[in-house]
């Protein structure tokens, strides 16, 4: 199927995982500089079947099963990007990204800077992250806070199929390295309408997923969907919560957060990654700097506890993950503050 | 057990007039010598400027001139790519970088390609195919493999990559990953390992159990070749064979060039704390720069007068480059903020509402 033959109108309902898959597929069709590389992306079609059939359609030159070594998956992709290709490197699970930390933080993020633009690194690194799937210590981790400290790196974490398509396209177009985070619990549990045809969503722009007046919730990932459920439940109590989907973690959208907070005068940040030093800390600091006197209540955060990981046993995982009930409770308290 | 340049040199020392020129013309042979002389001169200049307090840091490459001029002669300009490491002054010059670029980097002036961001010896020149590198040992090897993969993917046969590093770097996981990846995918790349016996203060036998880095090659299913890194002709020959194999679809080669680090690791190191003067003096007797000059004189390629003239030329070139680089301004402080990402870099985005 060619780009021109693609249907340009209407929408299709699909899951998050289907959105990743079709967007990757269309990118491969559109641009022969695009390659996919990683562990088991070829014959197996990725462990979540995201690239199933790609090997047959695009060939082993473009769908590359790499040796089992993350530093070189990213490092080789960096070299390809510096040489003008548009590689999409996959890290099978975010938990396995640590061996590539040096390549992402020390190399990809600094390529443009250290050469003063002589070389650039238009690279996408995709990886599934997050818990709630009984993945235990090493298949559940959230990694965004470890990377969002790093200038030169772009991090996006869209949570709906339409946003995934628009932001993955934007990531592939981006002339700099992008870490593209996919919450694996939303892969098949979240469905939505996806517009046909090619489009991008600007990186760095948040989205108000539900308008409200009594409190602002900023979230992303699986938590975003729980927050929406919680906010909808509170409607029956007459509590109106605005839910902002961050979508981009670096850069972040100051305008949307401040506009919402100035309207509701209350802020709750929810993320699955550990609370200490997490994304919520930066948002809280920004709001304190810019809008402290517009607040009617202290900023609140619901986030992962200060433990190294979630356990395999259901009670340990449940204890780590913030439940929708906890969110309802926190929103109610804040609205009434 | 470890085989260094002394044993190499005994077996491959050029014997008087029977010059095996490996197909190189007189002009090419002189160009190699000139590159070596220029490298030596620029090296000295870096240390001088450091002693004069004009630059904070310099890192010498004395002992690496022969391997680098030989490898550079095998490099095809406009086709091949060089992914160098910080001791590759001679390779950088040999593939087309200028003394002015080198001095601009030493002085950290605006005329440096990175505009004074990079540490000295961290070459970049996209036009010449010299990749930008960091200081992280062996991280660049993976990038070299990526460039080779791009050449292969686009069907650009006739192009190959030189990935260069020291023997210490071969202990890094990323060197191993790079060689393995390139081997599995049959990529057009040559892994040039300049074995100078030392990694700062750590000797080769504390890095590896094998006598030669090239001995690791069979573990990757690759050819591994040891070459005399004190002979530009020997290195040229080995490198051009390996590069030609790479350019024509024959896959990667590990080339180990035995050489020696005559100086301390850098101006921040004092090698008297960890190695004996006697061994250095022994190795100095094999110094490849005067030796190659002598080889060319004995073979009648140049005479004493021409040799002297070459030395005067590179001195003049170095002096001119020093003066003009020093006269350049520093980068403006505001440039600290540019080229983080494309366009305006702001971690907090603001939109018209
Ligand atoms: C990852 C990393 N670890 C340590 C260093 C510090 N360091 C710089 S050069 C060097 C020795 C490298 O030796 P070798 O690879 O043999 O190259 P040579 O300097 O001898 O040419 C070390 C340890 C570094 N730059 N990067
Ligand atoms: Mg060494």
XYZ file of C-alpha atoms and ligand atoms in Angstrom:
717
model
C 0.000 0.000 0.000
C 1.456 3.388 -0.928
C 0.967 6.624 0.936
C -1.199 8.058 -1.822
C -3.410 4.991 -1.916
C -4.012 5.333 1.813
C -7.491 6.322 2.831
C -7.319 9.991 3.759
C -10.625 10.449 5.542
C -12.639 8.926 8.343
C -11.474 7.188 11.460
C -10.778 3.638 12.533
C -11.173 2.221 16.018
C -8.042 0.456 17.185
C -6.054 -0.450 20.275
C -2.847 1.238 21.347
C -0.792 -1.675 20.104
C -2.507 -1.534 16.718
C -1.808 2.177 16.550
C 1.895 1.584 17.093
C 1.889 -1.149 14.509
C 0.040 0.708 11.758
C 2.034 3.885 12.289
C 5.315 1.981 12.013
C 4.006 0.206 8.957
C 3.041 3.434 7.225
C 6.400 4.994 8.083
C 8.179 2.073 6.442
C 6.006 2.480 3.356
C 6.483 6.234 3.225
C 10.220 6.584 3.732
C 12.884 4.086 2.785
C 15.341 5.683 5.207
C 13.208 4.188 7.998
C 14.460 0.903 9.456
C 13.336 -1.078 12.469
C 15.944 -2.811 14.565
C 15.898 -4.699 17.821
C 15.622 -8.090 19.427
C 13.070 -10.437 17.839
C 11.483 -7.799 15.635
C 11.890 -9.973 12.523
C 10.504 -13.493 12.247
C 8.824 -13.320 15.642
C 7.399 -9.877 14.833
C 8.273 -8.381 18.258
C 7.226 -9.918 21.566
C 3.910 -8.031 21.402
C 3.533 -8.860 17.682
C 3.860 -5.193 16.779
C 6.051 -5.899 13.754
C 4.449 -9.181 12.745
C 4.599 -9.616 8.982
C 6.989 -6.697 8.507
C 9.922 -8.973 7.739
C 8.018 -10.562 4.853
C 6.802 -7.214 3.568
C 9.937 -5.080 3.943
C 12.790 -7.583 4.060
C 15.632 -8.302 6.432
C 17.520 -5.176 5.349
C 14.843 -2.991 6.945
C 13.525 -5.192 9.738
C 16.714 -6.092 11.525
C 16.990 -8.764 14.186
C 20.017 -7.562 16.112
C 22.315 -9.482 18.415
C 21.069 -9.467 22.001
C 22.937 -6.366 23.146
C 21.148 -3.111 23.920
C 24.126 -0.761 23.906
C 24.813 -1.674 20.308
C 21.141 -1.648 19.302
C 21.091 2.029 20.226
C 24.732 2.706 19.298
C 24.464 1.216 15.822
C 21.202 3.094 15.308
C 22.997 6.310 16.305
C 25.623 5.678 13.639
C 22.900 5.035 11.052
C 21.146 8.242 12.073
C 24.376 10.235 11.866
C 24.823 8.817 8.371
C 21.361 9.961 7.243
C 19.015 7.048 7.903
C 15.944 7.184 10.163
C 16.321 4.134 12.367
C 13.679 3.119 14.866
C 15.436 1.112 17.542
C 13.381 -1.076 19.828
C 14.285 -1.977 23.384
C 12.226 -5.073 24.078
C 11.224 -3.922 27.576
C 12.134 -0.594 29.173
C 13.764 -2.569 31.983
C 16.454 -3.659 29.526
C 17.417 -0.143 28.516
C 20.063 0.278 31.208
C 22.865 -1.291 29.142
C 22.101 1.399 26.538
C 22.016 4.250 29.043
C 25.431 5.518 27.993
C 24.488 5.471 24.333
C 21.259 7.388 24.940
C 22.465 9.904 27.517
C 26.147 10.213 26.665
C 25.988 9.852 22.898
C 22.598 10.347 21.212
C 21.563 13.306 23.348
C 24.891 15.055 22.805
C 25.618 14.363 19.148
C 24.246 17.638 17.815
C 25.589 19.628 20.732
C 29.123 18.323 20.834
C 29.612 18.745 17.087
C 27.787 22.084 17.116
C 25.384 20.752 14.516
C 28.000 19.148 12.252
C 26.294 15.835 12.990
C 22.743 15.154 14.147
C 21.010 12.093 15.479
C 17.444 11.663 14.175
C 16.719 8.468 16.050
C 13.596 6.991 17.657
C 13.967 4.547 20.521
C 10.680 2.782 21.254
C 10.123 0.783 24.383
C 7.213 -0.670 26.355
C 7.210 0.373 29.997
C 5.065 0.195 33.093
C 3.333 -2.271 35.374
C -0.016 -3.839 35.980
C 0.744 -6.888 33.868
C 2.368 -9.069 36.549
C 5.746 -8.394 35.015
C 7.544 -8.312 38.354
C 10.818 -6.522 39.007
C 12.272 -6.518 35.529
C 9.284 -6.250 33.210
C 7.372 -3.396 34.852
C 9.616 -0.458 35.285
C 8.978 3.174 34.413
C 12.123 4.880 33.150
C 11.099 8.408 32.255
C 12.552 10.153 35.292
C 15.972 8.610 34.657
C 16.062 10.263 31.247
C 14.088 13.479 31.568
C 17.015 15.172 33.287
C 18.934 15.075 30.020
C 18.981 18.071 27.651
C 19.149 17.000 24.026
C 16.747 14.146 24.579
C 13.048 14.260 23.731
C 10.664 11.971 25.612
C 7.057 11.272 24.688
C 4.572 8.981 26.379
C 1.234 9.067 24.565
C -1.631 7.054 26.020
C -4.334 6.841 23.345
C -4.230 5.379 19.839
C -4.746 8.737 18.124
C -1.996 10.352 20.166
C 0.314 7.403 19.562
C -0.079 7.792 15.822
C 0.439 11.541 15.815
C 3.352 11.519 18.209
C 5.090 8.517 16.671
C 4.935 10.267 13.309
C 6.286 13.417 14.945
C 9.054 11.391 16.605
C 10.096 9.877 13.287
C 10.122 13.352 11.710
C 12.050 14.821 14.631
C 15.663 15.695 13.709
C 16.849 14.729 17.204
C 16.712 11.581 19.331
C 13.317 10.692 20.786
C 12.563 8.181 23.499
C 9.091 6.867 22.697
C 7.419 5.245 25.692
C 4.487 2.854 25.324
C 2.654 1.759 28.460
C 2.292 -1.954 27.974
C -0.863 -2.306 30.093
C -2.611 0.042 27.681
C -1.484 -1.948 24.616
C -4.655 -3.992 24.408
C -6.815 -2.476 27.137
C -7.116 0.960 25.543
C -9.068 1.474 22.336
C -9.975 4.612 20.466
C -10.704 6.360 17.225
C -7.738 7.062 15.003
C -8.006 9.536 12.126
C -6.996 8.193 8.726
C -4.126 9.626 6.737
C -0.829 11.048 7.826
C -0.741 13.548 10.669
C 1.556 14.596 13.461
C 0.917 15.972 16.937
C 3.376 18.616 18.105
C 5.890 17.245 20.584
C 5.672 19.178 23.841
C 1.932 19.792 23.708
C -0.343 18.381 26.382
C -4.010 17.658 25.828
C -6.997 18.295 28.044
C -8.709 14.926 27.931
C -11.562 15.999 30.201
C -12.547 19.549 31.027
C -13.410 20.450 34.617
C -13.475 23.287 37.117
C -12.730 22.037 40.645
C -9.250 20.527 40.364
C -6.626 19.743 37.758
C -5.093 16.319 37.365
C -1.942 15.985 35.262
C -1.077 12.443 34.280
C 0.018 10.128 31.452
C 0.308 6.442 30.683
C -1.980 3.867 32.222
C -2.625 6.226 35.141
C -4.183 8.701 32.730
C -6.979 6.260 31.938
C -7.559 5.520 35.607
C -7.631 9.247 36.299
C -10.276 9.702 33.610
C -12.365 6.913 35.168
C -11.971 8.483 38.586
C -12.914 11.936 37.302
C -15.985 10.514 35.570
C -17.062 8.769 38.766
C -16.837 12.062 40.648
C -19.164 13.788 38.186
C -22.092 12.083 39.947
C -20.998 13.734 43.191
C -20.985 17.092 41.452
C -17.197 17.302 41.484
C -15.728 18.488 38.221
C -12.120 17.459 37.621
C -10.046 18.534 34.635
C -7.690 15.843 33.342
C -4.607 16.934 31.438
C -2.760 14.284 29.480
C 0.876 15.339 29.496
C 1.750 13.254 26.395
C 5.239 14.787 26.149
C 7.609 14.576 29.091
C 10.548 16.454 27.608
C 9.749 19.107 26.590
C 6.650 19.665 28.738
C 3.722 21.958 28.103
C 3.780 24.868 30.503
C 0.873 26.716 28.905
C -1.711 23.971 29.215
C -0.736 23.096 32.789
C -0.764 26.710 33.970
C -4.008 27.571 32.216
C -5.719 24.621 33.810
C -4.250 25.241 37.253
C -5.138 28.934 37.161
C -8.691 27.945 36.342
C -9.202 25.169 38.918
C -6.671 26.536 41.461
C -5.783 22.981 42.526
C -3.294 20.490 41.192
C -2.866 16.746 41.557
C -0.104 14.992 39.603
C -0.347 11.260 39.086
C 2.359 9.028 37.692
C 3.465 5.445 38.114
C 7.195 6.182 38.215
C 8.653 6.734 41.687
C 7.568 9.905 43.397
C 10.965 11.086 44.631
C 12.639 13.063 41.865
C 9.881 12.106 39.465
C 8.119 14.054 36.739
C 5.707 15.428 39.336
C 8.550 17.148 41.153
C 9.426 19.241 38.119
C 5.792 20.110 37.456
C 5.283 21.089 41.107
C 8.361 23.294 41.026
C 7.265 24.983 37.817
C 3.779 25.642 39.201
C 5.267 26.975 42.442
C 7.505 29.317 40.469
C 4.828 30.519 38.103
C 1.472 30.229 39.841
C 1.885 29.779 43.598
C -0.567 32.558 44.438
C -3.164 31.162 42.081
C -3.381 27.981 44.138
C -6.038 27.336 46.757
C -4.468 24.113 48.010
C -1.023 22.562 48.276
C 0.048 20.608 45.210
C -0.560 16.891 45.626
C 1.221 13.945 44.033
C 0.186 10.322 43.725
C 3.076 8.269 42.436
C 5.060 5.096 42.789
C 6.401 4.406 46.274
C 10.080 4.662 47.140
C 10.957 1.024 46.593
C 13.140 -0.415 43.829
C 10.349 -2.175 41.962
C 6.936 -3.804 42.102
C 6.887 -7.442 43.160
C 5.530 -10.403 41.243
C 2.910 -11.353 43.826
C -0.403 -9.665 43.105
C -0.579 -7.888 46.481
C 2.899 -6.461 45.936
C 2.077 -5.197 42.473
C -1.259 -3.798 43.620
C 0.385 -2.065 46.527
C 2.841 -0.370 44.161
C 0.298 0.722 41.560
C -2.037 3.581 42.417
C -5.620 2.307 42.310
C -8.492 4.188 40.746
C -10.130 4.308 44.200
C -7.113 6.091 45.614
C -7.348 8.566 42.777
C -11.045 9.190 43.460
C -10.232 9.770 47.101
C -7.383 12.184 46.367
C -9.418 14.139 43.828
C -12.355 14.401 46.194
C -10.177 15.667 49.031
C -8.486 18.171 46.813
C -11.716 19.468 45.314
C -13.114 19.982 48.793
C -9.983 21.586 50.221
C 53.755 -13.574 26.407
C 52.528 -10.219 25.164
C 54.106 -9.332 21.850
C 55.059 -5.695 21.504
C 56.573 -3.576 18.799
C 60.130 -4.615 19.668
C 59.574 -8.175 18.517
C 57.515 -6.956 15.546
C 60.197 -4.539 14.453
C 62.852 -7.256 14.548
C 60.953 -9.278 12.006
C 59.585 -6.563 9.769
C 62.293 -3.898 9.895
C 62.914 -2.540 6.459
C 66.166 -3.856 5.119
C 68.108 -1.073 3.522
C 67.345 -0.505 -0.105
C 65.034 -3.475 -0.664
C 62.022 -1.249 -0.162
C 58.746 -3.110 -0.422
C 56.655 -0.125 -1.400
C 53.348 -1.981 -1.627
C 52.514 -0.296 -4.898
C 52.920 3.205 -3.463
C 54.343 5.889 -5.731
C 57.209 8.149 -4.657
C 54.691 10.912 -4.232
C 52.567 8.798 -1.895
C 55.568 7.685 0.108
C 56.636 11.294 0.580
C 53.085 12.260 1.484
C 53.122 9.627 4.220
C 56.419 10.912 5.585
C 55.145 14.474 5.451
C 52.026 13.484 7.362
C 54.189 11.854 10.027
C 56.431 14.898 10.319
C 53.439 17.220 10.534
C 51.828 15.052 13.182
C 55.013 15.069 15.248
C 55.325 18.819 14.877
C 51.706 19.497 15.857
C 52.034 17.117 18.785
C 55.033 19.034 20.058
C 53.195 22.271 19.555
C 50.349 21.108 21.758
C 52.716 20.289 24.601
C 54.590 23.556 24.143
C 51.427 25.602 24.269
C 50.368 23.730 27.359
C 53.690 24.435 29.088
C 53.355 28.090 28.115
C 50.003 28.119 29.857
C 48.189 28.950 26.630
C 46.041 25.846 26.490
C 44.769 23.765 29.387
C 45.331 20.333 27.888
C 47.157 18.418 25.191
C 47.392 14.768 24.313
C 50.252 13.422 22.256
C 50.328 10.695 19.663
C 54.079 10.171 19.408
C 54.712 6.592 18.377
C 51.468 6.409 16.383
C 52.638 8.339 13.314
C 53.446 5.357 11.132
C 50.242 3.401 11.659
C 48.165 6.506 11.136
C 49.825 7.742 7.969
C 49.628 4.227 6.544
C 45.957 3.847 7.438
C 45.137 7.323 6.115
C 46.806 6.491 2.811
C 44.501 3.478 2.517
C 41.441 5.664 3.207
C 39.439 6.625 0.112
C 38.534 10.283 0.390
C 34.992 11.108 -0.578
C 33.916 7.492 -0.070
C 35.172 6.057 3.200
C 34.327 7.254 6.702
C 36.658 7.600 9.648
C 35.429 7.095 13.183
C 38.561 8.051 15.064
C 39.618 8.203 18.671
C 41.473 10.907 20.524
C 44.970 9.718 19.582
C 44.289 9.908 15.846
C 45.905 13.216 14.983
C 47.778 11.660 12.072
C 44.662 9.962 10.723
C 42.712 13.193 10.975
C 45.420 15.065 9.072
C 45.869 12.228 6.638
C 42.212 12.222 5.579
C 42.214 15.958 5.026
C 41.839 17.905 8.251
C 44.104 20.932 8.473
C 46.595 22.135 11.087
C 44.405 25.210 11.468
C 41.448 23.011 12.468
C 43.663 21.172 14.945
C 45.044 24.373 16.457
C 41.580 25.966 16.574
C 40.490 23.020 18.668
C 43.556 23.215 20.929
C 42.914 26.917 21.493
C 39.117 26.313 21.714
C 38.375 29.103 19.275
C 35.259 29.823 17.192
C 36.955 28.405 14.126
C 36.899 24.949 15.686
C 34.051 22.957 14.122
C 32.508 22.347 17.508
C 33.057 26.046 18.289
C 35.227 25.283 21.264
C 32.907 22.729 22.835
C 34.947 19.597 22.363
C 38.043 18.586 24.208
C 41.118 18.709 21.949
C 41.650 15.650 19.746
C 37.922 15.004 19.429
C 37.821 15.487 15.700
C 34.718 16.089 13.660
C 34.386 16.941 9.998
C 31.214 15.810 8.309
C 32.429 16.971 4.883
C 35.411 14.631 5.114
C 33.447 11.793 6.701
C 35.114 12.169 10.088
C 32.484 11.330 12.677
C 32.012 13.337 15.867
C 33.038 11.351 18.934
C 32.767 11.638 22.702
C 35.465 10.736 25.222
C 33.670 7.585 26.290
C 36.017 4.754 25.389
C 34.598 2.461 22.659
C 31.170 4.121 22.530
C 32.079 5.346 19.056
C 32.667 1.824 17.784
C 28.936 1.174 17.707
C 28.440 4.359 15.657
C 31.101 3.217 13.217
C 29.120 0.012 12.753
C 25.969 2.068 12.155
C 27.683 4.072 9.427
C 28.884 0.846 7.818
C 25.353 -0.543 8.083
C 24.023 2.563 6.321
C 26.556 2.124 3.491
C 25.503 -1.473 3.079
C 21.781 -0.720 3.352
C 21.976 1.905 0.612
C 23.958 -0.472 -1.563
C 26.930 1.874 -1.639
C 29.613 -0.647 -2.378
C 33.029 0.908 -2.685
C 32.629 2.586 0.700
C 34.021 1.377 4.001
C 34.528 2.613 7.549
C 37.691 2.774 9.620
C 36.847 2.398 13.294
C 39.892 3.268 15.366
C 40.787 2.780 19.016
C 43.488 1.613 21.386
C 44.054 -1.884 22.786
C 42.590 -0.862 26.144
C 39.310 -0.057 24.427
C 38.962 -3.679 23.347
C 38.070 -4.544 26.950
C 34.897 -2.508 26.666
C 31.591 -4.257 26.075
C 30.767 -1.815 23.319
C 33.867 -2.783 21.348
C 32.843 -6.417 21.594
C 29.236 -5.623 20.678
C 30.400 -3.598 17.704
C 32.702 -6.237 16.302
C 30.096 -8.922 16.827
C 27.318 -6.900 15.211
C 29.482 -6.030 12.199
C 30.553 -9.655 11.834
C 27.006 -11.025 11.993
C 25.784 -8.502 9.422
C 28.886 -8.674 7.201
C 29.398 -4.920 7.237
C 32.025 -2.878 5.364
C 34.246 -1.893 8.272
C 37.806 -2.299 9.479
C 38.452 -2.285 13.196
C 41.870 -0.697 13.530
C 43.347 -1.278 16.975
C 46.464 0.732 17.710
C 48.192 -1.316 20.336
C 50.619 0.987 22.135
C 50.933 -1.438 25.096
C 49.396 0.994 27.581
C 46.000 2.281 28.589
C 47.050 5.233 30.746
C 48.962 3.215 33.369
C 47.473 -0.198 32.673
C 49.640 -2.511 30.578
C 48.257 -4.813 27.935
C 48.536 -7.967 30.036
C 46.169 -6.432 32.570
C 43.625 -5.876 29.778
C 43.571 -9.259 28.100
C 44.848 -12.783 28.364
C 45.737 -13.110 24.681
C 49.073 -11.966 23.247
C 47.485 -10.092 20.382
C 44.210 -8.223 20.055
C 43.972 -9.859 16.623
C 43.760 -13.226 18.411
C 40.252 -12.259 19.435
C 39.103 -12.201 15.816
C 38.376 -15.927 15.412
C 35.912 -15.622 18.291
C 33.864 -13.372 16.032
C 34.409 -15.434 12.915
C 36.538 -12.657 11.476
C 40.031 -12.380 10.057
C 42.478 -10.747 12.469
C 45.770 -9.364 11.243
C 48.751 -8.108 13.189
C 50.716 -5.422 11.422
C 53.846 -3.431 12.159
C 52.475 -0.122 13.357
C 55.943 1.387 13.227
C 55.987 0.915 9.455
C 53.633 3.103 7.412
C 54.069 0.841 4.421
C 53.218 -2.320 6.349
C 50.161 -0.648 7.873
C 49.114 0.781 4.527
C 49.318 -2.654 2.983
C 47.309 -4.362 5.698
C 44.737 -1.587 5.871
C 44.249 -1.315 2.124
C 43.702 -5.055 1.830
C 41.226 -5.012 4.707
C 39.426 -1.916 3.412
C 39.220 -3.306 -0.091
C 37.745 -6.528 1.264
C 35.194 -4.451 3.157
C 34.341 -2.275 0.146
C 33.700 -5.305 -2.022
C 31.377 -7.155 0.323
C 33.965 -9.275 2.129
C 32.999 -8.030 5.581
C 34.974 -6.718 8.554
C 38.574 -7.299 9.602
C 40.328 -6.637 12.880
C 43.689 -5.010 12.181
C 46.024 -4.711 15.126
C 48.899 -2.304 14.582
C 51.663 -2.710 17.132
C 53.061 0.649 18.098
C 54.091 2.418 21.271
C 53.115 5.439 23.303
C 56.334 7.421 23.738
C 54.808 10.127 25.920
C 52.658 10.186 28.994
C 48.984 9.567 28.292
C 48.341 13.315 28.215
C 49.564 16.527 29.823
C 47.638 15.464 32.914
C 49.552 12.212 33.299
C 53.068 11.453 34.525
C 54.194 8.079 33.256
C 57.270 8.045 35.532
C 54.943 6.788 38.223
C 54.256 3.514 36.439
C 56.753 2.608 33.712
C 60.501 2.402 33.358
C 62.554 4.900 31.394
C 64.712 2.100 30.014
C 61.914 0.433 28.094
C 60.824 3.747 26.626
C 64.395 4.437 25.541
C 64.567 1.013 23.911
C 61.378 1.726 21.995
C 62.600 5.192 21.057
C 65.404 3.579 19.129
C 62.693 2.315 16.787
C 61.016 5.740 16.514
C 59.074 5.438 13.254
C 59.464 9.059 12.175
C 63.261 9.300 11.756
C 63.252 5.656 10.743
C 60.882 6.176 7.810
C 62.771 9.280 6.770
C 65.911 7.136 6.675
C 64.132 4.394 4.764
C 63.084 6.838 2.047
C 66.555 8.351 1.857
C 68.202 4.937 1.613
C 65.767 3.883 -1.061
C 66.534 7.045 -2.998
C 62.992 8.347 -2.844
C 64.175 11.570 -1.226
C 67.585 13.027 -0.371
C 68.745 14.717 2.831
C 67.987 18.143 1.442
C 64.393 17.206 0.606
C 63.977 15.702 4.061
C 65.184 18.927 5.633
C 62.882 20.921 3.411
C 59.882 18.809 4.447
C 60.657 19.453 8.096
C 60.916 23.182 7.465
C 57.613 23.115 5.607
C 55.694 21.416 8.386
C 57.249 23.736 10.956
C 56.200 26.763 8.940
C 52.723 25.318 8.468
C 52.450 24.655 12.182
C 53.657 28.155 13.067
C 51.202 29.768 10.688
C 48.323 27.669 11.941
C 49.280 28.462 15.530
C 49.355 32.189 14.900
C 46.135 32.348 12.953
C 44.248 30.061 15.361
C 45.463 31.962 18.403
C 44.292 35.209 16.804
C 40.728 33.922 16.531
C 38.168 34.901 19.140
C 36.695 32.571 21.715
C 33.110 31.494 21.133
C 30.634 33.946 22.632
C 29.073 32.794 25.916
C 25.620 32.798 24.295
C 26.694 29.960 22.039
C 26.516 27.693 25.084
C 22.768 27.549 24.490
C 22.637 26.715 20.798
C 22.391 23.387 18.994
C 20.949 21.451 21.910
C 18.169 20.327 19.599
C 17.044 21.673 16.231
C 15.539 25.133 16.597
C 14.814 26.793 19.904
C 15.517 24.578 22.867
C 13.072 25.008 25.726
C 12.283 22.198 28.151
C 9.084 24.024 29.027
C 6.996 24.722 25.959
C 4.664 27.671 25.741
C 1.861 27.942 23.237
C -0.463 30.702 22.114
C -3.765 29.957 23.771
C 34.375 4.806 29.506
C 35.683 5.441 29.832
N 36.412 4.982 30.876
C 37.583 5.541 31.183
C 38.085 6.595 30.456
C 39.425 7.218 30.820
N 40.451 6.866 29.812
C 40.720 7.687 28.794
S 41.851 7.048 27.767
C 42.014 5.653 28.682
C 42.969 4.589 28.227
C 42.651 4.055 26.862
O 43.666 3.205 26.439
P 43.720 2.612 24.988
O 42.364 2.209 24.554
O 44.766 1.572 24.943
O 44.129 3.866 24.078
P 45.450 4.746 24.206
O 45.122 5.892 25.110
O 46.527 3.895 24.732
O 45.739 5.226 22.829
C 41.194 5.710 29.800
C 41.112 4.690 30.840
C 37.287 7.069 29.398
N 37.660 8.101 28.639
N 36.112 6.473 29.092
Mg 46.790 1.818 24.471
